[in-house]
Coordinates of C-alpha atoms (C1' of nucleotides) in Angstrom, one line a residue:
Chain O
M1 CA -39.6 14.6 68.9
P2 CA -39.8 18.3 69.2
K3 CA -43.2 19.8 70.2
N4 CA -42.5 23.6 70.0
P5 CA -44.8 24.7 67.2
A6 CA -42.6 27.2 65.6
P7 CA -39.3 28.3 67.1
R8 CA -38.7 32.0 67.0
A9 CA -35.8 32.1 64.5
A10 CA -33.1 34.6 64.1
R11 CA -35.0 36.5 61.3
D12 CA -37.6 37.4 63.8
R13 CA -35.3 39.6 65.7
A14 CA -31.8 39.9 64.3
Q15 CA -32.6 43.0 62.8
E16 CA -29.9 44.8 64.4
G17 CA -31.9 46.5 67.0
E18 CA -33.6 49.7 65.6
A19 CA -36.9 48.2 65.4
S20 CA -38.6 46.5 68.2
G21 CA -37.3 46.8 71.8
A22 CA -37.4 43.3 73.2
S23 CA -35.1 41.7 70.8
R24 CA -32.6 39.3 72.3
P25 CA -29.0 40.1 71.6
A26 CA -27.4 38.5 68.4
T27 CA -25.4 35.3 69.1
R28 CA -21.8 35.2 67.8
I29 CA -22.9 32.8 64.9
Q30 CA -25.5 35.4 63.9
T31 CA -23.1 38.1 63.8
E32 CA -20.6 36.2 61.7
K33 CA -23.1 34.7 59.3
R34 CA -24.9 38.0 58.7
A35 CA -21.6 39.6 57.8
L36 CA -20.6 36.7 55.7
I37 CA -24.0 36.9 53.8
L38 CA -23.9 40.6 53.3
D39 CA -20.3 40.3 51.8
A40 CA -21.6 37.6 49.4
A41 CA -24.8 39.7 48.7
L42 CA -22.6 42.8 47.9
E43 CA -20.6 40.7 45.5
V44 CA -23.6 39.5 43.6
F45 CA -25.9 42.6 43.6
S46 CA -22.8 44.7 42.5
E47 CA -22.2 42.8 39.4
R48 CA -25.8 41.8 38.5
G49 CA -28.0 44.5 39.9
F50 CA -30.9 43.7 42.1
R51 CA -33.1 41.9 39.6
G52 CA -30.4 40.1 38.1
A53 CA -29.1 38.6 41.4
T54 CA -30.6 35.3 42.6
V55 CA -30.8 34.3 46.1
D56 CA -29.4 30.9 45.2
E57 CA -26.2 32.5 43.9
I58 CA -25.8 34.7 47.0
A59 CA -26.2 31.5 49.1
G60 CA -23.8 29.5 47.0
R61 CA -21.1 32.3 47.3
A62 CA -21.5 32.6 51.0
G63 CA -21.2 28.8 51.2
L64 CA -24.7 28.3 52.7
S65 CA -27.9 26.8 51.6
K66 CA -30.7 28.9 50.4
P67 CA -33.0 28.1 53.5
N68 CA -30.2 28.9 55.7
L69 CA -29.6 32.2 54.2
L70 CA -33.2 33.1 54.2
Y71 CA -33.0 32.3 58.0
Y72 CA -30.7 35.1 58.6
F73 CA -32.6 37.7 56.1
P74 CA -36.2 37.4 55.6
S75 CA -35.9 38.2 51.9
K76 CA -33.8 39.2 48.9
E77 CA -34.9 42.7 49.4
A78 CA -34.0 42.8 53.0
M79 CA -30.3 42.0 52.0
H80 CA -30.3 44.6 49.5
E81 CA -31.8 47.2 51.9
A82 CA -29.3 46.3 54.5
L83 CA -26.5 47.0 52.1
L84 CA -27.8 50.2 50.7
N85 CA -28.7 51.5 54.2
G86 CA -25.2 51.7 55.3
L87 CA -23.9 52.6 51.9
L88 CA -25.0 56.1 51.3
D89 CA -23.8 57.2 54.7
T90 CA -20.3 55.7 54.2
W91 CA -20.3 56.9 50.7
L92 CA -20.7 60.6 51.7
D93 CA -18.2 60.5 54.7
P94 CA -15.5 62.0 52.7
L95 CA -17.7 64.9 51.6
R96 CA -18.6 65.5 55.2
E97 CA -14.9 65.7 56.0
I98 CA -14.4 68.9 53.9
D99 CA -13.4 71.5 56.5
P100 CA -15.0 75.0 56.0
N101 CA -11.9 76.3 57.9
G102 CA -9.3 74.5 56.0
E103 CA -7.3 75.7 53.0
P104 CA -9.7 75.5 50.1
L105 CA -7.6 74.0 47.4
D106 CA -6.2 71.4 50.0
E107 CA -9.7 70.5 51.1
I108 CA -10.8 69.9 47.7
L109 CA -7.7 67.9 46.7
A110 CA -7.9 65.7 49.8
Y111 CA -11.6 65.2 49.0
V112 CA -10.6 63.9 45.5
R113 CA -8.1 61.7 47.1
R114 CA -10.4 60.3 49.5
K115 CA -13.0 59.5 47.0
L116 CA -10.5 58.0 44.6
E117 CA -9.3 55.8 47.7
M118 CA -12.7 54.6 48.1
S119 CA -12.9 53.5 44.4
R120 CA -9.8 51.6 45.2
K121 CA -10.7 49.9 48.3
F122 CA -14.4 49.4 47.8
P123 CA -15.2 48.9 44.0
R124 CA -18.0 46.6 44.9
E125 CA -19.9 49.1 46.9
S126 CA -19.4 51.8 44.2
R127 CA -20.8 49.4 41.6
L128 CA -23.9 48.6 44.0
F129 CA -24.6 52.3 44.2
A130 CA -23.9 52.7 40.5
N131 CA -26.5 49.9 39.7
E132 CA -29.0 51.5 41.8
I133 CA -28.6 54.9 40.5
V134 CA -28.4 54.1 36.9
Q135 CA -31.8 52.0 37.1
G136 CA -33.5 55.1 38.5
A137 CA -32.6 54.7 42.2
P138 CA -36.1 52.9 42.8
R139 CA -35.0 52.0 46.4
I140 CA -33.1 55.0 47.7
G141 CA -34.6 57.7 45.5
D142 CA -36.3 59.4 48.4
T143 CA -33.1 59.8 50.4
L144 CA -31.4 61.5 47.5
G145 CA -33.7 64.5 47.5
T146 CA -33.5 65.0 51.1
D147 CA -30.4 63.9 53.1
L148 CA -28.1 64.0 50.1
K149 CA -29.3 67.3 48.7
V150 CA -28.9 68.9 52.3
L151 CA -25.2 67.9 52.6
V152 CA -24.2 68.7 49.1
D153 CA -26.1 72.1 49.3
E154 CA -24.2 72.7 52.6
K155 CA -20.9 72.0 51.1
A156 CA -21.6 73.7 47.9
A157 CA -22.3 76.8 50.0
V158 CA -18.8 76.5 51.6
I159 CA -17.2 76.2 48.2
Q160 CA -19.2 79.1 46.8
G161 CA -17.8 81.1 49.8
W162 CA -14.3 80.2 49.1
M163 CA -14.8 81.3 45.5
D164 CA -16.4 84.6 46.6
D165 CA -13.3 85.3 48.7
G166 CA -11.1 84.7 45.9
R167 CA -9.5 81.7 47.4
L168 CA -10.7 79.4 44.6
A169 CA -11.1 80.2 40.9
T170 CA -14.7 80.8 40.2
S171 CA -16.9 77.8 39.0
H172 CA -20.3 76.2 39.6
P173 CA -20.0 74.4 43.0
H174 CA -22.6 71.7 42.4
H175 CA -21.2 70.7 39.1
L176 CA -17.8 70.8 40.8
I177 CA -19.0 68.2 43.2
F178 CA -20.7 66.2 40.5
S179 CA -17.4 66.2 38.7
I180 CA -15.6 64.7 41.7
W181 CA -18.2 61.9 42.1
S182 CA -18.1 61.3 38.3
L183 CA -14.3 61.2 37.9
T184 CA -13.5 59.1 40.9
Q185 CA -16.2 56.6 40.7
H186 CA -15.6 56.1 37.2
Y187 CA -12.6 54.0 37.9
A188 CA -14.6 51.5 40.0
D189 CA -17.8 51.5 37.9
F190 CA -16.3 51.4 34.5
D191 CA -13.4 49.4 35.6
V192 CA -13.5 46.7 32.9
Q193 CA -13.7 49.4 30.2
V194 CA -10.9 51.5 31.6
R195 CA -8.6 48.4 32.1
A196 CA -9.4 47.3 28.4
V197 CA -8.1 50.4 27.0
L198 CA -5.1 50.8 29.2
G199 CA -4.1 47.2 28.6
G200 CA -1.9 46.0 31.4
E201 CA -1.4 49.4 33.4
D202 CA -3.4 49.7 36.4
P203 CA -5.8 52.7 36.1
L204 CA -5.4 53.7 39.6
D205 CA -1.7 54.2 39.2
G206 CA -2.1 57.2 36.8
A207 CA -5.4 58.5 38.2
P208 CA -4.2 60.4 41.3
A209 CA -1.8 62.5 39.5
F210 CA -4.1 63.2 36.6
L211 CA -7.0 64.4 38.9
E212 CA -4.7 66.4 41.1
T213 CA -3.3 68.3 38.0
L214 CA -6.8 68.8 36.7
Y215 CA -8.4 70.1 39.8
R216 CA -5.3 72.2 40.5
R217 CA -5.4 73.9 37.2
T218 CA -9.3 74.2 37.5
L219 CA -9.4 75.6 40.9
V220 CA -6.2 77.6 41.6
P221 CA -7.4 81.3 41.5
Chain W
M1 CA -57.0 24.9 5.6
P2 CA -53.3 25.7 5.3
K3 CA -51.1 22.7 4.5
N4 CA -47.6 24.2 4.4
P5 CA -45.7 22.6 7.3
A6 CA -44.1 25.6 8.8
P7 CA -43.8 28.9 7.0
R8 CA -40.5 30.6 7.0
A9 CA -41.0 33.5 9.3
A10 CA -39.3 36.9 9.6
R11 CA -37.2 35.7 12.4
D12 CA -35.6 33.2 9.9
R13 CA -34.1 35.9 7.7
A14 CA -34.8 39.4 8.9
Q15 CA -31.4 39.5 10.6
E16 CA -30.6 42.6 8.6
G17 CA -28.4 41.0 6.1
E18 CA -25.1 40.2 7.4
A19 CA -25.6 36.5 7.7
S20 CA -27.0 34.2 5.0
G21 CA -27.0 35.5 1.5
A22 CA -30.3 34.4 0.3
S23 CA -32.6 36.4 2.5
R24 CA -35.7 38.0 1.2
P25 CA -35.9 41.7 1.6
A26 CA -37.6 42.9 4.7
T27 CA -41.3 44.1 4.3
R28 CA -42.6 47.5 5.6
I29 CA -44.2 45.9 8.5
Q30 CA -40.9 44.2 9.5
T31 CA -38.8 47.4 9.3
E32 CA -41.3 49.3 11.2
K33 CA -42.0 46.7 13.9
R34 CA -38.5 45.9 14.5
A35 CA -37.6 49.6 15.0
L36 CA -40.7 49.7 17.5
I37 CA -39.5 46.6 19.4
L38 CA -35.8 48.0 19.5
D39 CA -37.0 51.2 21.0
A40 CA -39.1 49.4 23.7
A41 CA -36.3 47.2 24.4
L42 CA -33.9 50.0 24.8
E43 CA -36.4 51.5 27.1
V44 CA -36.5 48.4 29.3
F45 CA -32.9 47.2 29.2
S46 CA -31.5 50.6 30.0
E47 CA -33.5 50.9 33.2
R48 CA -33.5 47.3 34.4
G49 CA -30.2 45.7 32.9
F50 CA -30.2 42.7 30.9
R51 CA -31.3 40.1 33.4
G52 CA -33.7 42.5 35.1
A53 CA -35.6 43.0 31.9
T54 CA -38.4 40.7 30.9
V55 CA -39.7 39.8 27.5
D56 CA -43.2 40.4 28.7
E57 CA -42.5 44.1 29.7
I58 CA -40.7 44.8 26.4
A59 CA -43.6 43.4 24.6
G60 CA -46.2 45.4 26.6
R61 CA -44.3 48.5 26.1
A62 CA -44.1 48.0 22.5
G63 CA -47.9 47.3 22.3
L64 CA -47.4 43.7 21.1
S65 CA -48.0 40.3 22.3
K66 CA -44.9 38.4 23.7
P67 CA -45.1 35.7 20.7
N68 CA -45.6 38.6 18.2
L69 CA -42.4 40.2 19.7
L70 CA -40.5 36.8 19.4
Y71 CA -41.5 36.5 15.8
Y72 CA -39.3 39.5 14.9
F73 CA -36.5 38.7 17.4
P74 CA -35.6 35.0 18.0
S75 CA -34.7 35.8 21.7
K76 CA -34.2 38.4 24.4
E77 CA -30.5 37.9 23.9
A78 CA -30.9 38.8 20.2
M79 CA -32.7 42.2 20.9
H80 CA -30.0 43.0 23.5
E81 CA -27.3 42.2 21.0
A82 CA -28.9 44.3 18.1
L83 CA -29.0 47.1 20.6
L84 CA -25.5 46.9 21.7
N85 CA -24.1 46.1 18.3
G86 CA -24.9 49.4 17.0
L87 CA -24.3 51.3 20.0
L88 CA -20.6 51.2 20.7
D89 CA -20.0 52.6 17.1
T90 CA -22.4 55.4 17.5
W91 CA -21.0 56.0 20.9
L92 CA -17.6 56.4 19.7
D93 CA -18.5 58.6 16.6
P94 CA -17.7 61.9 18.5
L95 CA -14.3 60.6 19.5
R96 CA -13.5 59.6 15.7
E97 CA -14.5 63.2 14.7
I98 CA -11.5 64.6 16.5
D99 CA -9.3 66.1 13.8
P100 CA -5.6 65.7 14.1
N101 CA -5.1 68.7 12.1
G102 CA -7.5 71.0 14.0
E103 CA -6.8 73.4 16.7
P104 CA -6.1 71.1 19.6
L105 CA -8.1 73.1 22.3
D106 CA -11.1 73.5 20.0
E107 CA -11.0 69.9 19.1
I108 CA -11.1 68.6 22.6
L109 CA -13.8 71.1 23.6
A110 CA -15.8 70.3 20.5
Y111 CA -15.6 66.6 21.5
V112 CA -16.7 67.4 25.1
R113 CA -19.8 69.3 23.5
R114 CA -20.6 66.5 21.2
K115 CA -20.5 63.9 24.1
L116 CA -22.6 66.1 26.3
E117 CA -25.1 66.4 23.5
M118 CA -25.3 62.8 23.4
S119 CA -26.1 62.5 27.1
R120 CA -28.8 64.9 26.4
K121 CA -30.3 63.4 23.4
F122 CA -29.6 59.5 24.1
P123 CA -29.7 59.1 27.8
R124 CA -31.3 55.7 27.4
E125 CA -28.4 54.5 25.1
S126 CA -25.9 55.9 27.7
R127 CA -27.6 53.9 30.5
L128 CA -27.8 50.8 28.4
F129 CA -24.0 51.0 28.0
A130 CA -23.6 51.9 31.5
N131 CA -25.4 48.9 32.8
E132 CA -23.4 46.6 30.5
I133 CA -20.0 48.0 31.7
V134 CA -20.9 48.3 35.4
Q135 CA -21.9 44.6 35.2
G136 CA -18.6 43.7 33.9
A137 CA -19.3 43.9 30.2
P138 CA -20.3 40.2 29.7
R139 CA -21.5 40.8 26.3
I140 CA -19.0 43.4 24.6
G141 CA -16.1 42.9 26.9
D142 CA -14.1 41.4 23.7
T143 CA -14.8 44.5 21.7
L144 CA -13.4 46.8 24.3
G145 CA -9.9 45.4 24.3
T146 CA -9.7 45.5 20.5
D147 CA -11.8 48.0 18.6
L148 CA -12.1 50.5 21.5
K149 CA -8.5 50.3 22.5
V150 CA -7.3 50.9 19.0
L151 CA -9.4 54.0 18.5
V152 CA -8.5 55.4 21.8
D153 CA -4.8 54.6 21.6
E154 CA -4.9 56.4 18.3
K155 CA -6.6 59.5 19.6
A156 CA -4.5 59.4 22.7
A157 CA -1.3 59.5 20.5
V158 CA -2.8 62.7 18.5
I159 CA -3.3 64.4 22.0
Q160 CA 0.1 63.4 23.2
G161 CA 1.5 65.0 20.0
W162 CA -0.3 68.2 20.7
M163 CA 1.1 68.2 24.3
D164 CA 4.6 67.4 23.1
D165 CA 4.2 70.3 20.7
G166 CA 3.4 72.6 23.6
R167 CA -0.2 73.3 21.9
L168 CA -1.9 71.7 25.0
A169 CA -1.0 71.7 28.7
T170 CA 0.7 68.3 29.6
S171 CA -1.6 65.7 31.0
H172 CA -2.1 61.8 30.8
P173 CA -4.0 61.5 27.5
H174 CA -5.7 58.4 28.2
H175 CA -6.9 59.6 31.5
L176 CA -8.0 62.8 29.8
I177 CA -10.2 60.8 27.6
F178 CA -11.6 58.7 30.4
S179 CA -12.3 62.0 32.3
I180 CA -14.5 63.3 29.2
W181 CA -16.4 60.1 29.1
S182 CA -17.0 60.1 32.7
L183 CA -18.0 63.7 33.1
T184 CA -20.4 63.8 30.2
Q185 CA -21.9 60.4 30.7
H186 CA -22.6 61.2 34.2
Y187 CA -25.3 63.5 33.4
A188 CA -27.2 60.6 31.6
D189 CA -26.2 57.7 33.9
F190 CA -26.7 59.4 37.3
D191 CA -29.5 61.6 36.1
V192 CA -31.8 60.8 39.1
Q193 CA -29.1 61.8 41.6
V194 CA -28.1 64.9 39.9
R195 CA -31.6 66.0 39.4
A196 CA -32.3 65.2 43.2
V197 CA -29.4 67.4 44.3
L198 CA -30.2 70.3 41.9
G199 CA -33.8 70.5 42.7
G200 CA -35.7 72.0 40.0
E201 CA -32.6 73.2 37.8
D202 CA -31.9 71.1 34.8
P203 CA -28.4 69.8 35.1
L204 CA -27.7 70.0 31.4
D205 CA -28.2 73.7 31.7
G206 CA -25.1 74.4 33.8
A207 CA -23.1 71.5 32.6
P208 CA -21.7 72.9 29.3
A209 CA -20.3 76.0 30.8
F210 CA -18.8 74.2 33.7
L211 CA -17.1 71.6 31.5
E212 CA -15.8 74.2 29.1
T213 CA -14.3 76.0 31.9
L214 CA -12.9 72.9 33.5
Y215 CA -11.1 71.7 30.3
R216 CA -9.9 75.2 29.3
R217 CA -8.2 75.7 32.5
T218 CA -6.8 72.1 32.3
L219 CA -5.6 72.3 28.9
V220 CA -4.6 75.8 27.8
P221 CA -0.7 75.6 27.8
Chain M
dC1 C1' -61.5 38.0 -5.2
dG2 C1' -58.7 34.2 -4.3
dT3 C1' -54.4 32.5 -3.2
dT4 C1' -50.2 32.9 -1.0
dG5 C1' -47.2 33.9 2.4
dC6 C1' -46.6 37.4 6.1
dT7 C1' -48.4 38.5 10.7
dT8 C1' -50.6 37.9 15.2
dT9 C1' -52.1 35.3 19.2
dG10 C1' -54.0 32.1 23.0
dA11 C1' -52.6 28.3 25.2
dC12 C1' -49.0 26.0 26.8
dC13 C1' -44.2 24.1 28.3
dG14 C1' -40.1 23.2 31.2
dA15 C1' -36.8 25.9 33.8
dT16 C1' -35.9 29.1 37.3
dT17 C1' -37.3 32.2 40.8
dG18 C1' -38.1 33.8 45.7
dG19 C1' -39.7 31.8 49.6
dT20 C1' -41.8 28.1 53.1
dC21 C1' -41.9 24.2 56.0
dA22 C1' -41.0 20.2 59.1
dA23 C1' -37.6 17.7 60.5
dA24 C1' -32.9 17.1 61.7
dT25 C1' -28.6 18.8 63.8
dC26 C1' -25.9 21.5 66.6
dA27 C1' -24.3 24.7 70.4
dT28 C1' -24.5 26.0 75.0
dG29 C1' -25.5 26.8 79.6
dC30 C1' -26.9 24.4 83.7
Chain V
dG1 C1' -24.7 14.9 79.9
dC2 C1' -28.9 16.7 78.7
dA3 C1' -32.5 20.1 77.9
dT4 C1' -33.5 24.1 75.4
dG5 C1' -33.3 26.9 71.7
dA6 C1' -30.4 28.2 67.8
dT7 C1' -29.0 26.5 63.3
dT8 C1' -29.3 23.7 59.1
dT9 C1' -31.3 21.5 55.2
dG10 C1' -33.9 18.6 51.7
dA11 C1' -38.2 18.7 49.8
dC12 C1' -41.6 21.4 48.2
dC13 C1' -44.6 25.5 46.2
dA14 C1' -46.6 29.1 43.5
dA15 C1' -45.3 32.6 40.5
dT16 C1' -42.8 34.3 36.8
dC17 C1' -39.5 33.5 33.4
dG18 C1' -38.0 32.8 28.3
dG19 C1' -39.7 30.5 24.7
dT20 C1' -42.8 27.2 21.5
dC21 C1' -46.6 26.0 18.5
dA22 C1' -50.6 25.3 15.9
dA23 C1' -54.1 27.8 14.4
dA24 C1' -56.2 32.0 13.0
dG25 C1' -56.0 36.7 10.8
dC26 C1' -54.2 39.8 7.3
dA27 C1' -52.1 42.0 3.2
dA28 C1' -50.8 42.2 -1.4
dC29 C1' -50.5 40.7 -5.6
dG30 C1' -52.2 38.5 -9.6

DNA sequence: CGTTGCTTTGACCGATTGGTCAAATCATGC
DNA sequence: GCATGATTTGACCAATCGGTCAAAGCAACG
């Protein structure tokens, strides 16, 4: 018969470092299960939104019992937060890669290609993000006005420089960036609609060529 | 003391015609309240999604008690359905207006302008629709593959004809239409993000000129 | 001005929700 | 092979959910 009053469980420390200093290292099982759970959570959050998702469904899709899931994450909120935390960074990586010293048109077209590739490879992440933004970004709104704005302003300035130098056709850099987000993410976020209209054809077959043509015509000086 | 066992209430017939033939005409109060409720429901559904919305919140925002609200609509589902039913049609009106006999470039640019105007005037409707599609269109999925596809295919054929005649630069008509949806609705659906990046500037100030330039360069033969 | 039927609501219901807890089971290093 | 702590779970809880109901309040028409 156990006498320890309340064992310090994984949730008390498995917060992936960051917070308190004296946290024991995560066990193999913890690492695996946390990844498994986050994958299931991504699945459910991305197709139901935060409030529409239930812990039971996440647990079910992860093949765990609900209390077991809550042993690894202290709350539904925590899972959502863990997903969103990593996401914005990953999502902006393609933008960071734009090289101020590169050939302007190539840089933009490569950026479009990278973003399109993300819609192909990570549609769930795209929809998770879309859900959050459409509903007013209640959980990452703060980051948008700071981190995001800083990065976009920086890259917009680079693009503006290219336009000033006559190496790109003149346009509104910020709106240009918005357009790339919009056009590429559309294929992930509005997937069902696009597929319904196209019938059998895979939307992401025609998309790269279409977008390359569109941006070439828009940006060639 | 009332003796009538169960008075036929508004919900039993106020389904706006369509269904049964012998429905009494809606009273003034019914008309007003139903509109009031739909407005509140649009507000809540568009910013929380279907499952995230609660009947209590809709009732509260409409200034009604919950039972009173459920007197006018038999269920939360019914409100959502009423909103979506009208929506897809309204949403596609700008596309229907494309005139096969018009000047190709003008027709496309006018379509873009109309869609952008809808993002400005009806952002809640846009977000309601976005929520539904992002989450897999569980309630209007059927319509997409039929009504929507038919209309889009028809207009895509018109555009294809213009391209074949050399009156528009060659491009993929379906993807062109997707791009217009995407670029215009982005300003409503991702409003918070776009605003956060732009700071004080109103996104819909720069958008029309940007989009006109983009489509002009893309489509001038 | 009273009757009739439309409108409104407080109280309530069963189902589902996110989350807890104590006890049982398992893994692992000694 | 056993002690210790990590992991798992069935049972449970309070809060919230969508929806119901009977009774009360109101408007409109004669």
